[in-house]
XYZ file of C-alpha atoms in Angstrom:
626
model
C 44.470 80.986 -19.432
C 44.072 78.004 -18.105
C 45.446 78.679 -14.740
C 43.188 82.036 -14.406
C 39.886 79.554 -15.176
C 41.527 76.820 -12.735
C 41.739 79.884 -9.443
C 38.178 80.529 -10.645
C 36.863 77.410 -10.117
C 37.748 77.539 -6.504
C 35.268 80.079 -6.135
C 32.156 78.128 -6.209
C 29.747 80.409 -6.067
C 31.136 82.831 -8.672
C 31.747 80.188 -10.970
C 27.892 79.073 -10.776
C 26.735 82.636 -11.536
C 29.110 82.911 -14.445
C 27.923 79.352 -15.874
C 24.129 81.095 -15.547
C 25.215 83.480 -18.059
C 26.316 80.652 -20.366
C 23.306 80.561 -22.172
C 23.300 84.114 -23.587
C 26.330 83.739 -26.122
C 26.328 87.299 -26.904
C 27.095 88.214 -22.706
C 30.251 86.479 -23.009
C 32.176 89.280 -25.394
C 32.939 91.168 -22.584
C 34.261 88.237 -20.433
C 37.925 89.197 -19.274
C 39.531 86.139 -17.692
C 42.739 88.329 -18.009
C 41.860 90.387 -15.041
C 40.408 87.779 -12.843
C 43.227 87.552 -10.639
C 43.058 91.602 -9.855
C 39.493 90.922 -9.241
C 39.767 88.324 -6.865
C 42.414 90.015 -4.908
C 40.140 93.415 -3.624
C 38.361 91.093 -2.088
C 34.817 91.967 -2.999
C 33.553 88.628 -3.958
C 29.920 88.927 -2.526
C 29.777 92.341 -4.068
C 30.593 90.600 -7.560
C 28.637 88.225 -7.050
C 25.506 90.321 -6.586
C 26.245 92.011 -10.001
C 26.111 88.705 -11.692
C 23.021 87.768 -10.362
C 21.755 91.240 -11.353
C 23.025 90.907 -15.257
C 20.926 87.418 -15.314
C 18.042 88.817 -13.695
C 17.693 91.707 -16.174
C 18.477 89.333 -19.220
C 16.281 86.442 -18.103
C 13.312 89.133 -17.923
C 13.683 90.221 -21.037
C 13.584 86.863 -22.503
C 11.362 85.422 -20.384
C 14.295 83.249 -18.578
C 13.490 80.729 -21.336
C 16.893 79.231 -22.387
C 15.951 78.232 -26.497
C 15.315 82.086 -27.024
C 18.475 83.090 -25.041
C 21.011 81.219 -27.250
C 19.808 83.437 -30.062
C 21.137 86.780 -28.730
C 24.463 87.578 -29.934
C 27.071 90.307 -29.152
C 25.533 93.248 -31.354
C 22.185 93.154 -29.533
C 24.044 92.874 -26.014
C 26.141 95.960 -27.476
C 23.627 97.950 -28.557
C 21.440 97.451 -25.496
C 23.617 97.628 -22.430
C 23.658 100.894 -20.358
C 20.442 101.838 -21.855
C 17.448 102.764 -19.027
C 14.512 102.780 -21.657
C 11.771 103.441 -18.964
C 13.391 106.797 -17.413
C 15.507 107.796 -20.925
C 13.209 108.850 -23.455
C 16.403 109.248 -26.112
C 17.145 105.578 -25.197
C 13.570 104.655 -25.887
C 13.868 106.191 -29.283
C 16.604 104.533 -30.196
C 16.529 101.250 -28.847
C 12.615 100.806 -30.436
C 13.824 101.546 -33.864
C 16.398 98.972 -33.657
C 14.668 96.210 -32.129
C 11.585 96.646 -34.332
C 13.720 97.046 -37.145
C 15.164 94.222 -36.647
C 18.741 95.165 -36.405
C 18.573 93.997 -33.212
C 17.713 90.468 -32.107
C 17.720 89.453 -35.423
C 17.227 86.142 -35.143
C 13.985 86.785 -33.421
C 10.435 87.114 -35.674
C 8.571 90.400 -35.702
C 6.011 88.844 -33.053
C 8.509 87.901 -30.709
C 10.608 91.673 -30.987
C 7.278 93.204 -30.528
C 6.968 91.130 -26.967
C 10.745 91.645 -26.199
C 10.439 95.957 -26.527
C 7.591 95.323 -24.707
C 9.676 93.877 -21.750
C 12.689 96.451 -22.813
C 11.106 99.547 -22.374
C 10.154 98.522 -19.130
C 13.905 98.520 -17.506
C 14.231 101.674 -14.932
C 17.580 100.928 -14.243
C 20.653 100.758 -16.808
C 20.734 97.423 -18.293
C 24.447 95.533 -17.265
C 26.640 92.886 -19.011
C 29.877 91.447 -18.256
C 31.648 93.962 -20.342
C 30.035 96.687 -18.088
C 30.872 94.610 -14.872
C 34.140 94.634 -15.506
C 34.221 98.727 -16.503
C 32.488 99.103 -12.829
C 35.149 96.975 -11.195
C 37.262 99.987 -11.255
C 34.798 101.915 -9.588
C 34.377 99.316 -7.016
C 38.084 98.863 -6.285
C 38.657 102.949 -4.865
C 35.883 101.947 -3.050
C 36.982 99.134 -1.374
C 40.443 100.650 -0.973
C 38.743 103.335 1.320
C 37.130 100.341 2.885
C 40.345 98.712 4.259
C 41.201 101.838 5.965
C 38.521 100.547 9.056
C 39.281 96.752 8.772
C 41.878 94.841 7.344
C 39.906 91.188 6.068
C 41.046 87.954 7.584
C 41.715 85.626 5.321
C 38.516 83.955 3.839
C 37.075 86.900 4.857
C 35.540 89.801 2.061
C 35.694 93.475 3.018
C 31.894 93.304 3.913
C 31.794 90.040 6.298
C 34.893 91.884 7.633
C 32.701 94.961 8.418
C 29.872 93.109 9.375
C 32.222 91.370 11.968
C 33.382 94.143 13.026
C 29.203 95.819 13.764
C 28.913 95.414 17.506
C 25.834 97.440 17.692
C 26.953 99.264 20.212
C 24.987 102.992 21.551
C 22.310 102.224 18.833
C 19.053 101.862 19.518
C 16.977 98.801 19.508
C 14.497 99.631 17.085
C 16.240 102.372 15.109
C 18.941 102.792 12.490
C 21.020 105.907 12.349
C 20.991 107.169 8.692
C 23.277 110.219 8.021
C 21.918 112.774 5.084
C 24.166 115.199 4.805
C 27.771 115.523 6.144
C 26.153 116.433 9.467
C 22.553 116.058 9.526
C 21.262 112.722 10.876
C 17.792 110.693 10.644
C 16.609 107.361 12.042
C 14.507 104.712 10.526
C 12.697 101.442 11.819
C 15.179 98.754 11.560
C 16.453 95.144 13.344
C 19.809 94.766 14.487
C 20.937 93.132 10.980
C 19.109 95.899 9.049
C 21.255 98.205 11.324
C 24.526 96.646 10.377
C 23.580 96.252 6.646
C 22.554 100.287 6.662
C 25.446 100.573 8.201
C 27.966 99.105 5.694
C 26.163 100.815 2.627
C 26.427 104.092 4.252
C 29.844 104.080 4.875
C 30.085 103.046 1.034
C 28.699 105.806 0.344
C 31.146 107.862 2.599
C 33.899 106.310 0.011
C 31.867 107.259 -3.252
C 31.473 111.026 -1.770
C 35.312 111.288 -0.775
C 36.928 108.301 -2.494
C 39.570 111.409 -3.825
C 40.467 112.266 -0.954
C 41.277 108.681 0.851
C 43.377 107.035 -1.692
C 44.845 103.950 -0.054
C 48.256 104.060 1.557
C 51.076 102.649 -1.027
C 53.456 99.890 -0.639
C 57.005 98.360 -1.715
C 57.594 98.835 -5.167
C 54.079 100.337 -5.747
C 55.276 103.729 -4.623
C 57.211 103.768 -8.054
C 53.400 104.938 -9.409
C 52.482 108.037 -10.491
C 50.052 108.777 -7.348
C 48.846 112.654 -7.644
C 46.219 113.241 -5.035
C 47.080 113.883 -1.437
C 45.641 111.625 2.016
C 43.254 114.296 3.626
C 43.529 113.915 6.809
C 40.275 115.193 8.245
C 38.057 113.419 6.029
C 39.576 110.122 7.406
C 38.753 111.436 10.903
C 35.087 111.984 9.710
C 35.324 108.535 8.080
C 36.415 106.596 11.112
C 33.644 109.472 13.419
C 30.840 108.125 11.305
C 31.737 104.300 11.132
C 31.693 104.782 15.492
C 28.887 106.369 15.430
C 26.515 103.863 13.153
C 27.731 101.051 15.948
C 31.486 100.102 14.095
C 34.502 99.086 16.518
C 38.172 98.037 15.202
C 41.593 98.625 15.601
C 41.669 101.030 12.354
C 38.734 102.951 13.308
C 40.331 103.790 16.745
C 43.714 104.871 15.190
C 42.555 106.851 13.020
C 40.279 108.666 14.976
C 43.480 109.168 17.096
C 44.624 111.563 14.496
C 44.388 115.036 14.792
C 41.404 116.679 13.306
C 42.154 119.365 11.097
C 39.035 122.247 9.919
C 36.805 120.966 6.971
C 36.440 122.855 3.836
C 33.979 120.367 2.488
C 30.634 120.824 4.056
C 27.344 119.798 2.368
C 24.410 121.349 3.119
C 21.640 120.238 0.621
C 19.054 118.287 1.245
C 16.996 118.872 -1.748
C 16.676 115.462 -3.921
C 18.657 115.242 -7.065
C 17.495 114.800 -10.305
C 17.297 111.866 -12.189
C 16.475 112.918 -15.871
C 17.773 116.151 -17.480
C 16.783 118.387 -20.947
C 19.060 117.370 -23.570
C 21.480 113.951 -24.389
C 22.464 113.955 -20.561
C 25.797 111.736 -19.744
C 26.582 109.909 -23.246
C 25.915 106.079 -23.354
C 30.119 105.104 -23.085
C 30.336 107.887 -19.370
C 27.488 105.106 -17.846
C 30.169 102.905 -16.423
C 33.445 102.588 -14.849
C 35.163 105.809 -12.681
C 32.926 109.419 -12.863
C 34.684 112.451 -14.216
C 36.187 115.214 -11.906
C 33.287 117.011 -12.541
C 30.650 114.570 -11.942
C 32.426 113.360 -9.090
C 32.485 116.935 -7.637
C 28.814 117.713 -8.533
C 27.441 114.114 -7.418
C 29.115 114.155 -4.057
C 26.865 116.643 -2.474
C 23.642 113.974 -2.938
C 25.486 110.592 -2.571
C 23.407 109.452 0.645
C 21.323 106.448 1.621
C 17.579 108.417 1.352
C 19.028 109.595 -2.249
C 20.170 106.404 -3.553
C 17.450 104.436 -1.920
C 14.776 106.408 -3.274
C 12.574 104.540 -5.082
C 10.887 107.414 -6.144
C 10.722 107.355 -10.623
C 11.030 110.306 -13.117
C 11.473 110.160 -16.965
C 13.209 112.760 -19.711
C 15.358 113.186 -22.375
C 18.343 112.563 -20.767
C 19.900 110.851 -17.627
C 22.227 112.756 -14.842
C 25.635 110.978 -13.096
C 23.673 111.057 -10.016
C 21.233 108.357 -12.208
C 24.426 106.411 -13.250
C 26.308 106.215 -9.581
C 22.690 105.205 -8.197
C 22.335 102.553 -10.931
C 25.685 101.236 -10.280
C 25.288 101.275 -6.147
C 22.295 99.417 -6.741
C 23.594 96.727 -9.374
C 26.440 96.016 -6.376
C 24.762 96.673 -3.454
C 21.385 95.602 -4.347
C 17.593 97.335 -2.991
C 17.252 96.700 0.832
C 14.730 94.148 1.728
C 12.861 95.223 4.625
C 13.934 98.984 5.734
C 11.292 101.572 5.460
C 12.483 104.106 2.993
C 10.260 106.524 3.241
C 11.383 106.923 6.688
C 14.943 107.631 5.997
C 14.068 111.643 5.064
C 15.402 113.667 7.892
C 12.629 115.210 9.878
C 12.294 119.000 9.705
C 13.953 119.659 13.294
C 16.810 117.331 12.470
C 16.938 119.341 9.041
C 17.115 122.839 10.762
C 19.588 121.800 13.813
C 21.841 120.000 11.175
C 21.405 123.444 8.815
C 22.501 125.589 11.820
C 25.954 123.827 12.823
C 26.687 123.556 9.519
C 26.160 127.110 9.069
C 28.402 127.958 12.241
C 30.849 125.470 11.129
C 31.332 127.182 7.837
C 31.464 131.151 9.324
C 33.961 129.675 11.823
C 35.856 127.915 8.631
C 35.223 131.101 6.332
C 36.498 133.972 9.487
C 39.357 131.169 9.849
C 40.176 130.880 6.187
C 40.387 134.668 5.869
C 42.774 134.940 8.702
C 44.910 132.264 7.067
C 44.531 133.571 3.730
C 45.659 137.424 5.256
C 48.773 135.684 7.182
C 49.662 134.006 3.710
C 49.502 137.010 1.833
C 51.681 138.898 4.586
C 54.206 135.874 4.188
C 54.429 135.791 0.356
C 54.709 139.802 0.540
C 57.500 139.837 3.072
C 59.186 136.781 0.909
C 58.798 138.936 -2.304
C 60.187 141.748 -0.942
C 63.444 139.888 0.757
C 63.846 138.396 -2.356
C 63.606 141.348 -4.666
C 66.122 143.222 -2.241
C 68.157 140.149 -2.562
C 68.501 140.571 -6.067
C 69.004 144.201 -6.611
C 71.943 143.502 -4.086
C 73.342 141.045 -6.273
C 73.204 143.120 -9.519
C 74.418 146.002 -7.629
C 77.562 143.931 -6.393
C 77.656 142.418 -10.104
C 78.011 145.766 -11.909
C 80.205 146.770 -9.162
C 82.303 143.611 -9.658
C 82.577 144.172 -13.865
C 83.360 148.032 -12.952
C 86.216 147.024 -11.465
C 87.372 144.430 -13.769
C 86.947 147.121 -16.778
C 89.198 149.817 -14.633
C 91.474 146.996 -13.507
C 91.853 145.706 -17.704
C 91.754 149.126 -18.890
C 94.576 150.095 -16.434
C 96.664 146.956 -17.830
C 96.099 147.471 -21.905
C 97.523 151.115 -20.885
C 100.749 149.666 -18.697
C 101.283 147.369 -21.473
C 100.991 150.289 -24.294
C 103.337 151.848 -22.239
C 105.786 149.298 -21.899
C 105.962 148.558 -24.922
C 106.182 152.317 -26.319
C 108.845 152.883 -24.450
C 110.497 149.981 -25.265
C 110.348 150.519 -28.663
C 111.915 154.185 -28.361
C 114.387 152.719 -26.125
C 115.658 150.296 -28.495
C 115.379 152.862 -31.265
C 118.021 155.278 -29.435
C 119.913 152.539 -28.823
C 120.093 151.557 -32.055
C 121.015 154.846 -33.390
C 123.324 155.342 -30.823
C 125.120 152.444 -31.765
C 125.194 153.121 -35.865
C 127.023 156.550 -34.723
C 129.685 155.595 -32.879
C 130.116 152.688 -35.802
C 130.168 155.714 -38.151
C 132.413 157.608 -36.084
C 134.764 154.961 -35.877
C 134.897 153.875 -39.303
C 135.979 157.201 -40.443
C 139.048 157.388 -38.014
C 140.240 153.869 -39.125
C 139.722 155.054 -42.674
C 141.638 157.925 -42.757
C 141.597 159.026 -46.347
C 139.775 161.444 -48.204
C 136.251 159.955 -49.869
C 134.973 160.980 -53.150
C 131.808 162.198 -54.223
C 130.325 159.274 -55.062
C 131.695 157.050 -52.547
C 129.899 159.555 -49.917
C 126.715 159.226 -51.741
C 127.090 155.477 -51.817
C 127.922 155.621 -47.415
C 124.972 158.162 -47.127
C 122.493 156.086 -49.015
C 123.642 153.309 -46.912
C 123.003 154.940 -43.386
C 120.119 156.301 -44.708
C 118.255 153.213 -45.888
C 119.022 152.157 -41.778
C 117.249 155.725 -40.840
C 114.368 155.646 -42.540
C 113.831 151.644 -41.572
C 114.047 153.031 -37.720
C 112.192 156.573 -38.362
C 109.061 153.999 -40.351
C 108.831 152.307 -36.876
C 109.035 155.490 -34.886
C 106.571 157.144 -36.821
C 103.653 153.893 -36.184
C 104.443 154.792 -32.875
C 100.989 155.742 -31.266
C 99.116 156.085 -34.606
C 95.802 156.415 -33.088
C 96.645 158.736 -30.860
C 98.480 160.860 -33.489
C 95.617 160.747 -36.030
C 93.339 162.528 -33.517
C 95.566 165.272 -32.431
C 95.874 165.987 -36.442
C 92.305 165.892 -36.728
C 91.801 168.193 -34.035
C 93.947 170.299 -35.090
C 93.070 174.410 -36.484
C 95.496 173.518 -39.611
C 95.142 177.316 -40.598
C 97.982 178.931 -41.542
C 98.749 181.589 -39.012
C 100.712 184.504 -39.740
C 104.145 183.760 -38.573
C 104.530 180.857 -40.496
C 103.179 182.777 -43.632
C 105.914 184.961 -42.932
C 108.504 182.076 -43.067
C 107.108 180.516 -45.497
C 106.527 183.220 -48.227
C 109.885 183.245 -49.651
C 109.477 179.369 -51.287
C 107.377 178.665 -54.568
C 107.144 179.685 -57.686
C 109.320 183.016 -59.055
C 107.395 185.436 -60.653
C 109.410 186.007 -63.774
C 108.837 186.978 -66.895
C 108.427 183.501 -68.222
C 107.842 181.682 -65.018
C 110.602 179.234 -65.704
C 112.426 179.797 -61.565
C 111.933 177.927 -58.511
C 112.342 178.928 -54.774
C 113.080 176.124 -51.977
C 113.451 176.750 -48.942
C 115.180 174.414 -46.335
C 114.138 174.397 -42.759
C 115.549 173.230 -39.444
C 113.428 172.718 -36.551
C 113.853 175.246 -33.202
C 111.270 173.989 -30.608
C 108.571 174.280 -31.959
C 108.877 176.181 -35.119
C 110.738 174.997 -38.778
C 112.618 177.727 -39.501
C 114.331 178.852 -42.567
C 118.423 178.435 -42.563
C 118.889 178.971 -46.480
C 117.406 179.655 -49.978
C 117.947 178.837 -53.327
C 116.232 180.140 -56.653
C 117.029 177.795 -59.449
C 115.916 176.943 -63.332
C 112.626 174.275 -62.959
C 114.758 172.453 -65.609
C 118.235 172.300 -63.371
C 117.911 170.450 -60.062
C 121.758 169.955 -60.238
C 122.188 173.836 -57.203
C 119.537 172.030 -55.216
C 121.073 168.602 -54.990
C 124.856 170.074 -54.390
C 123.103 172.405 -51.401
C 121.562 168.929 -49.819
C 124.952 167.348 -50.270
C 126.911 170.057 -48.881
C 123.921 169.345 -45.282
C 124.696 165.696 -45.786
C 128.336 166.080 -45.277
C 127.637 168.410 -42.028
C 125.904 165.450 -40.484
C 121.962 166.120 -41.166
C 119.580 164.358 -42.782
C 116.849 165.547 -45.439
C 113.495 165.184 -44.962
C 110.210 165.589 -47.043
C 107.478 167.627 -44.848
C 106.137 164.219 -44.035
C 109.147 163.312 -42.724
C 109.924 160.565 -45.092
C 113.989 160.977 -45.469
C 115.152 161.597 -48.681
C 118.448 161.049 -50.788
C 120.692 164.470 -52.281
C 119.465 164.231 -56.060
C 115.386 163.734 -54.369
C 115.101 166.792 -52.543
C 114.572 168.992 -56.286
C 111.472 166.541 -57.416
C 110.249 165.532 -54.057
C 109.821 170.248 -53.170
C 108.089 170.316 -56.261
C 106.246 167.592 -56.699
C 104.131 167.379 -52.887
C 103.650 171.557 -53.661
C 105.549 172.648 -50.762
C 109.114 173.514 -52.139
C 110.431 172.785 -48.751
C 112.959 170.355 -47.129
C 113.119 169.643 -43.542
C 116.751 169.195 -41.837
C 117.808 167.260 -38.854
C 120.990 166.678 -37.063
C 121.627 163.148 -37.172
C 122.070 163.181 -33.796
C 118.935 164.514 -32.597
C 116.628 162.186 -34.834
C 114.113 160.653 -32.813
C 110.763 161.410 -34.568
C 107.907 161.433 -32.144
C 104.679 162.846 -32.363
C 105.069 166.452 -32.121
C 107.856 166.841 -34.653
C 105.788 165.039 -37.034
C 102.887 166.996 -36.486
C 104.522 169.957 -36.847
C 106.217 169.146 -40.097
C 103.016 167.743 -41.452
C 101.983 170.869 -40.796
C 104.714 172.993 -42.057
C 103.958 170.834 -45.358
C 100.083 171.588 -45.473
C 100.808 175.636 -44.663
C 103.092 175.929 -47.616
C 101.109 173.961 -50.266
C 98.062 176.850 -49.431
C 100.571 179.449 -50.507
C 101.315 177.944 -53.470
C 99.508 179.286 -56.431
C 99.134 175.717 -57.644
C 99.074 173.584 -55.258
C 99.199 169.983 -55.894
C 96.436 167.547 -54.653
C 97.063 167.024 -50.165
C 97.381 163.194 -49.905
C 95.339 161.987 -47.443
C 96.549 161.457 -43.481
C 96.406 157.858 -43.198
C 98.601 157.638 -46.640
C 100.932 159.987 -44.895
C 101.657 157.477 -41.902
């Protein structure tokens, strides 16, 4: 703190305006010694300094400039007062009266002396400032300035105005003229001395900055480029900038470069001249928008009417509520200050200025408009052709996408099936193998032994080598189960006549006390199970039907259910009666390889005969078969 107030001091003159204010305790609230240093550095001293004055010149009027009465206004009255234009604002009227009357305000004051002080109050045109608003309108000033050093850079000691009044040389104006611009192309002229001429000349290209401040935004540097900076240099409003600085008698370095620049078309033209309004039906701006930066919208409506015969009008209206225009012109003025000796009533363009200026700016804008539609046609053609190459892009890389997971499918597919293959034919491989090598172990074994075998101990080698056939025939028959399942599914399982023929000597015996059995046993001959033998026996005696199955054993074939499960001697009897079928299935043992179509066939061969049997038992389902 100390250091900010010690870099004040050096500034003489500032520091005796801010010691002015002293006396008004409640003023000093919105003192920010903080951002003195930020202040100090845009360079704008004089400007400040202006504003100071300005704050004690309103204050002192309202209390008379007499210093007893002044110590008695404190921060709530400052508050409630600032940014209030009684005189114009009939809302701030209102509201200011009841609180100074009231005595909410200036409390300290008797009702005599608040009478006398609204008096004096309701008398203010302009908004009323304070330090707390000074420092809000800082901002402002700063993107003004900033446009500023785009046509001089200030020595140092030097402000941005004595830099731009150094750089005034005067030069193709006339003696007893100034050049005042009043719209973007329309010019006037008023009476004026060379210094009026360069003062003109520095608020007009102020005003430049407050209509197009957006679109100059200084240039940044070093680290400052980290910032988030949204809003793009426009090129051809700097060329305008730099045009009208030449042209109201400016020369520097900056102007000349940047009038170097190409000059690109305008869409910005203004082409009002009607006077803006002051006052407005309703609240207007509230009392917090009076200070500091405008809105986007304010900015955009305002900058049509931000000119020197606008702002210096001195011309007075009073409503409701007051318009940005009111606010921007109130803060030009509490910076800039009313100019002393320029005629202002001169400054209105004159009706053949007004008509010549109208009639460019209408040419300029057809030209811009037939130019904008050419551009805007050439656009569209470019975003069409661009949508197009890039849709055809993209149905060419789905089309090579599909194409590319078609393959892939057809390529996988064609794998799984190699590797079912494979390992099919693998397993039957092994499977013949196998077999092949249990016979010639048989084989063998029986020439070593050389001795006759009894009953028994032939049951006991034939349940042996059985137990190994049905292990192999319970792989052989998972072989392919999918595919086997759907061919059986598919499949007309009605019996057809043929095999009724074949198969209508098994069942039951009619007899007189139904007490006989027929079973048949079958041997396969391509594609047909055909009957080699018959046997009638007693339901009660399974003792012919096990010897017959023996007597097969012995001849080197195996027994088989009509779901191919293989079966021992003394199960043939229950297993014919019990699935319905009263068959049994024989195969050499040499030609057992069960693949699909033998099963099938005896599956079927089991189904046929349990429909011709008078009481058939329940068919087990196909998935319990395999």
């Amino acid at each position: 703190m100390m250091a900010r107030s010690t870099q004040l001091l050096r500034y003489e003159e500032l520091t005796v305006a801010l010691d002015a204010l002293r006396g008004i305790p409640g003023l000093w609230g919105g003192m920010r010694l903080h951002t003195w240093n930020t202040i100090l550095a845009i360079k704008c001293d004089d400007v400040i300094l202006r504003y100071l004055y300005h704050i004690g010149d309103v204050w002192g009027k309202l209390l008379q400039h007499d210093t007893s009465v002044m110590q008695h206004v404190d921060e709530v009255t400052v508050k409630a007062l600032e940014l209030r234009a009684p005189r114009v604002c009939t809302r701030d009227a209102d509201e200011v009266r009841g609180q100074i009357l009231g005595g909410t305000i200036f409390s300290a004051f008797g009702e005599e002396d608040r009478a006398g002080i609204w008096a004096r109050v309701q008398a203010v045109g302009d908004l009323i400032p304070s330090l707390d608003t000074l420092f809000e309108n800082l901002n402002y000033l700063k993107v003004l300035t900033d446009c500023m050093t785009r046509l001089v850079s200030p020595s140092p000691g030097d402000t941005v105005s004595t830099a731009l009044f150094k750089a005034f040389s005067d030069t193709n104006q006339r003696p007893d003229r100034a050049i005042v611009q009043v719209t973007e192309s329309s010019f006037s002229s008023s009476p004026a001395s060379s210094a009026d001429r360069a003062d003109l000349g520095v608020r007009q290209l102020y005003a430049y900055a407050m209509r197009h401040y957006l679109q100059m935004p200084r240039d940044l540097k070093g680290k400052e480029l980290l910032a988030r900076h949204t809003t793009n240099v426009d090129r051809t409003v700097l060329h305008k900038f730099a045009d009208l600085a030449e042209r109201l008698g400016f020369e520097s370095a900056e102007i000349t470069a940047l009038k170097e620049n190409p000059q690109m078309r305008d869409a910005r033209n203004s082409s009002g001249t009607s006077k803006p309004l002051l006052i407005t039906d309703g609240a207007g701006v509230k009392k917090q928008r009076r200070c500091g930066l405008p809105s986007v919208e304010e900015y955009t409506k305002d900058s049509e009417s931000l000119f020197i015969n606008h702002l210096h009008n001195v011309e007075e209206e009073q409503g409701e509520g007051l318009t940005s225009f009111f606010v921007r012109k109130s803060i030009y003025l509490a910076f800039f200050g009313k100019p002393s000796s320029l005629s202002l009533e001169e400054m209105h363009p004159k009706d053949d200025a007004i008509e010549q200026g109208q009639e460019l700016e209408r040419r300029e804008l057809e030209r811009h408009e037939r130019d904008r539609g050419e551009e805007e046609q050439e656009r569209q053609e470019r975003d069409r052709q661009e949508r197009e190459r890039e849709e055809q892009a993209r149905q060419e890389l789905e089309r090579q996408e599909l194409e590319r997971q078609k393959l892939e499918k057809q390529k996988q597919e064609k794998l799984d099936q190699e590797e079912k293959d494979k390992q099919k034919q693998a397993r039957l491989a092994q499977t013949r193998k196998d077999h092949q090598e249990r016979s010639q172990g048989l084989k063998l074994k029986k020439l070593h032994q050389g001795r006759p075998r009894g009953q028994a101990q032939e049951r006991e080698e034939w349940e042996r080598s059985n137990w190994e056939d049905e292990r192999r025939l319970g792989d052989q028959q998972r072989i392919g189960l999918d595919e086997l399942l759907d061919i059986v599914q598919d499949t007309n399982l009605q019996p057809r006549e043929d095999i009724q023929a074949e198969s209508s000597g098994a069942g039951l015996e009619e007899t007189s006390n139904n007490t006989a059995v027929r079973i048949n046993f079958k041997t396969r001959d391509g594609d047909i199970w055909k009957p080699v033998s018959t046997h009638l026996t007693e339901r009660s005696d399974s003792s012919e039907i096990e010897k017959v199955a023996m007597k097969w054993v012995r001849e080197k074939w195996r027994l088989f259910n009509t779901e191919l499960r293989m079966l021992a001697p003394q199960q043939c009897y229950d297993t014919a009666i019990t699935d319905g079928t009263y068959t049994i299935l024989l195969m050499r043992e040499s030609d057992i390889n069960i693949d699909h179509e033998p099963l099938l066939s005896a599956m079927k061969i089991g189904i046929e005969a349990k429909e011709q049997t008078p009481n058939p038992r329940p068919q087990k389902d196909l998935s319990e078969i395999l």
